[in-house]
């Protein structure tokens, strides 16, 4: 079966994808703030992979286990707040807060479009 072209993707979807990428990057950097050297990078990579796994299972558009709204939005908010808390613990408090506020606003707007 050939890959299908995505339908109805707009600028808000692009910003949402950037938020997903930022979540992974912030977790890796936060993990590096927990420990020096390779241990910090390993912690960060572990945190990022856990977040990617959660996202792939319950939030990805192609997942057979994708949660329905509003449950999906609530889980997204919990994940974004958790990322902000890990960022704050890793020494990136302002980055974490900014990420959580922006990501929650973007995914709230997407949830309103889908509803």
PDB file of C-alpha atoms in Angstrom:
ATOM      1  CA  UNK A   1       0.000   0.000   0.000  1.00  0.00           C
ATOM      2  CA  UNK A   2       1.572   3.348  -1.005  1.00  0.00           C
ATOM      3  CA  UNK A   3       1.845   6.107   1.611  1.00  0.00           C
ATOM      4  CA  UNK A   4      -1.080   8.479   1.689  1.00  0.00           C
ATOM      5  CA  UNK A   5      -0.695  12.214   1.444  1.00  0.00           C
ATOM      6  CA  UNK A   6      -1.770  14.046   4.634  1.00  0.00           C
ATOM      7  CA  UNK A   7      -4.986  15.998   4.317  1.00  0.00           C
ATOM      8  CA  UNK A   8      -5.865  19.432   5.678  1.00  0.00           C
ATOM      9  CA  UNK A   9      -2.558  20.338   7.301  1.00  0.00           C
ATOM     10  CA  UNK A  10      -2.156  24.002   8.133  1.00  0.00           C
ATOM     11  CA  UNK A  11       0.253  26.325   9.900  1.00  0.00           C
ATOM     12  CA  UNK A  12      -1.097  25.347  13.320  1.00  0.00           C
ATOM     13  CA  UNK A  13      -0.214  21.724  12.591  1.00  0.00           C
ATOM     14  CA  UNK A  14       3.345  22.800  11.759  1.00  0.00           C
ATOM     15  CA  UNK A  15       3.632  24.687  15.050  1.00  0.00           C
ATOM     16  CA  UNK A  16       2.256  21.629  16.877  1.00  0.00           C
ATOM     17  CA  UNK A  17       4.950  19.475  15.260  1.00  0.00           C
ATOM     18  CA  UNK A  18       7.598  21.980  16.367  1.00  0.00           C
ATOM     19  CA  UNK A  19       6.218  21.722  19.907  1.00  0.00           C
ATOM     20  CA  UNK A  20       6.604  17.940  19.751  1.00  0.00           C
ATOM     21  CA  UNK A  21      10.217  18.302  18.616  1.00  0.00           C
ATOM     22  CA  UNK A  22      10.866  20.924  21.307  1.00  0.00           C
ATOM     23  CA  UNK A  23       9.516  18.539  23.938  1.00  0.00           C
ATOM     24  CA  UNK A  24      12.135  15.936  23.014  1.00  0.00           C
ATOM     25  CA  UNK A  25      14.969  18.480  22.904  1.00  0.00           C
ATOM     26  CA  UNK A  26      13.994  20.021  26.248  1.00  0.00           C
ATOM     27  CA  UNK A  27      13.889  16.610  27.911  1.00  0.00           C
ATOM     28  CA  UNK A  28      17.346  15.720  26.613  1.00  0.00           C
ATOM     29  CA  UNK A  29      18.753  19.043  27.841  1.00  0.00           C
ATOM     30  CA  UNK A  30      16.962  18.712  31.181  1.00  0.00           C
ATOM     31  CA  UNK A  31      18.429  15.253  31.660  1.00  0.00           C
ATOM     32  CA  UNK A  32      21.869  16.678  31.028  1.00  0.00           C
ATOM     33  CA  UNK A  33      21.162  19.144  33.821  1.00  0.00           C
ATOM     34  CA  UNK A  34      20.616  16.261  36.251  1.00  0.00           C
ATOM     35  CA  UNK A  35      24.096  14.746  35.877  1.00  0.00           C
ATOM     36  CA  UNK A  36      27.428  15.542  34.240  1.00  0.00           C
ATOM     37  CA  UNK A  37      28.883  13.835  31.224  1.00  0.00           C
ATOM     38  CA  UNK A  38      27.406  10.823  29.517  1.00  0.00           C
ATOM     39  CA  UNK A  39      25.095  10.009  32.442  1.00  0.00           C
ATOM     40  CA  UNK A  40      23.229  13.263  31.930  1.00  0.00           C
ATOM     41  CA  UNK A  41      22.822  12.624  28.229  1.00  0.00           C
ATOM     42  CA  UNK A  42      21.648   9.081  28.983  1.00  0.00           C
ATOM     43  CA  UNK A  43      19.044  10.343  31.464  1.00  0.00           C
ATOM     44  CA  UNK A  44      17.896  12.931  28.935  1.00  0.00           C
ATOM     45  CA  UNK A  45      17.649  10.376  26.142  1.00  0.00           C
ATOM     46  CA  UNK A  46      15.678   8.046  28.417  1.00  0.00           C
ATOM     47  CA  UNK A  47      13.217  10.812  29.355  1.00  0.00           C
ATOM     48  CA  UNK A  48      12.818  11.781  25.702  1.00  0.00           C
ATOM     49  CA  UNK A  49      12.168   8.187  24.636  1.00  0.00           C
ATOM     50  CA  UNK A  50       9.521   7.766  27.339  1.00  0.00           C
ATOM     51  CA  UNK A  51       7.764  10.904  26.078  1.00  0.00           C
ATOM     52  CA  UNK A  52       8.012   9.705  22.465  1.00  0.00           C
ATOM     53  CA  UNK A  53       6.560   6.339  23.481  1.00  0.00           C
ATOM     54  CA  UNK A  54       3.623   7.944  25.269  1.00  0.00           C
ATOM     55  CA  UNK A  55       3.008  10.232  22.303  1.00  0.00           C
ATOM     56  CA  UNK A  56       3.230   7.399  19.766  1.00  0.00           C
ATOM     57  CA  UNK A  57       0.810   5.202  21.698  1.00  0.00           C
ATOM     58  CA  UNK A  58      -1.949   7.648  22.604  1.00  0.00           C
ATOM     59  CA  UNK A  59      -1.582  10.934  20.717  1.00  0.00           C
ATOM     60  CA  UNK A  60      -0.198  10.191  17.235  1.00  0.00           C
ATOM     61  CA  UNK A  61      -2.731  10.505  14.435  1.00  0.00           C
ATOM     62  CA  UNK A  62      -1.742   7.115  13.017  1.00  0.00           C
ATOM     63  CA  UNK A  63      -1.963   5.253  16.333  1.00  0.00           C
ATOM     64  CA  UNK A  64      -4.712   2.640  16.616  1.00  0.00           C
ATOM     65  CA  UNK A  65      -4.893   3.501  20.346  1.00  0.00           C
ATOM     66  CA  UNK A  66      -5.292   7.246  19.853  1.00  0.00           C
ATOM     67  CA  UNK A  67      -7.325   8.810  22.633  1.00  0.00           C
ATOM     68  CA  UNK A  68     -10.490  10.703  21.836  1.00  0.00           C
ATOM     69  CA  UNK A  69     -10.977  14.348  22.708  1.00  0.00           C
ATOM     70  CA  UNK A  70     -11.140  15.716  25.414  1.00  0.00           C
ATOM     71  CA  UNK A  71      -9.177  12.894  27.074  1.00  0.00           C
ATOM     72  CA  UNK A  72      -6.317  13.289  24.575  1.00  0.00           C
ATOM     73  CA  UNK A  73      -6.027  17.007  25.345  1.00  0.00           C
ATOM     74  CA  UNK A  74      -5.961  16.346  29.107  1.00  0.00           C
ATOM     75  CA  UNK A  75      -3.148  13.789  28.682  1.00  0.00           C
ATOM     76  CA  UNK A  76      -1.246  16.220  26.443  1.00  0.00           C
ATOM     77  CA  UNK A  77      -1.514  18.944  29.084  1.00  0.00           C
ATOM     78  CA  UNK A  78      -0.265  16.531  31.762  1.00  0.00           C
ATOM     79  CA  UNK A  79       2.675  15.563  29.545  1.00  0.00           C
ATOM     80  CA  UNK A  80       3.558  19.193  28.801  1.00  0.00           C
ATOM     81  CA  UNK A  81       3.415  20.132  32.489  1.00  0.00           C
ATOM     82  CA  UNK A  82       5.593  17.122  33.332  1.00  0.00           C
ATOM     83  CA  UNK A  83       8.136  18.236  30.732  1.00  0.00           C
ATOM     84  CA  UNK A  84       8.108  21.728  32.272  1.00  0.00           C
ATOM     85  CA  UNK A  85       8.726  20.247  35.728  1.00  0.00           C
ATOM     86  CA  UNK A  86      11.630  18.127  34.464  1.00  0.00           C
ATOM     87  CA  UNK A  87      13.031  21.192  32.700  1.00  0.00           C
ATOM     88  CA  UNK A  88      12.803  23.218  35.915  1.00  0.00           C
ATOM     89  CA  UNK A  89      14.520  20.426  37.859  1.00  0.00           C
ATOM     90  CA  UNK A  90      17.270  20.371  35.232  1.00  0.00           C
ATOM     91  CA  UNK A  91      17.885  24.107  35.514  1.00  0.00           C
ATOM     92  CA  UNK A  92      15.720  25.264  32.597  1.00  0.00           C
ATOM     93  CA  UNK A  93      12.743  26.686  34.484  1.00  0.00           C
ATOM     94  CA  UNK A  94      11.938  29.552  32.110  1.00  0.00           C
ATOM     95  CA  UNK A  95      12.315  27.351  29.051  1.00  0.00           C
ATOM     96  CA  UNK A  96      10.024  24.747  30.623  1.00  0.00           C
ATOM     97  CA  UNK A  97       7.353  27.271  31.544  1.00  0.00           C
ATOM     98  CA  UNK A  98       7.456  28.889  28.103  1.00  0.00           C
ATOM     99  CA  UNK A  99       7.250  25.487  26.438  1.00  0.00           C
ATOM    100  CA  UNK A 100       4.266  24.381  28.521  1.00  0.00           C
ATOM    101  CA  UNK A 101       2.324  27.603  27.940  1.00  0.00           C
ATOM    102  CA  UNK A 102       2.946  27.623  24.181  1.00  0.00           C
ATOM    103  CA  UNK A 103       2.331  23.897  23.697  1.00  0.00           C
ATOM    104  CA  UNK A 104      -0.890  23.916  25.724  1.00  0.00           C
ATOM    105  CA  UNK A 105      -2.173  26.911  23.760  1.00  0.00           C
ATOM    106  CA  UNK A 106      -1.326  25.316  20.401  1.00  0.00           C
ATOM    107  CA  UNK A 107      -2.881  21.965  21.222  1.00  0.00           C
ATOM    108  CA  UNK A 108      -5.940  23.650  22.738  1.00  0.00           C
ATOM    109  CA  UNK A 109      -6.439  25.478  19.431  1.00  0.00           C
ATOM    110  CA  UNK A 110      -6.021  22.190  17.524  1.00  0.00           C
ATOM    111  CA  UNK A 111      -8.532  20.485  19.821  1.00  0.00           C
ATOM    112  CA  UNK A 112     -11.035  23.243  19.135  1.00  0.00           C
ATOM    113  CA  UNK A 113     -10.551  22.743  15.382  1.00  0.00           C
ATOM    114  CA  UNK A 114     -11.103  18.995  15.691  1.00  0.00           C
ATOM    115  CA  UNK A 115     -14.205  19.314  17.838  1.00  0.00           C
TER     116      UNK A 115
END
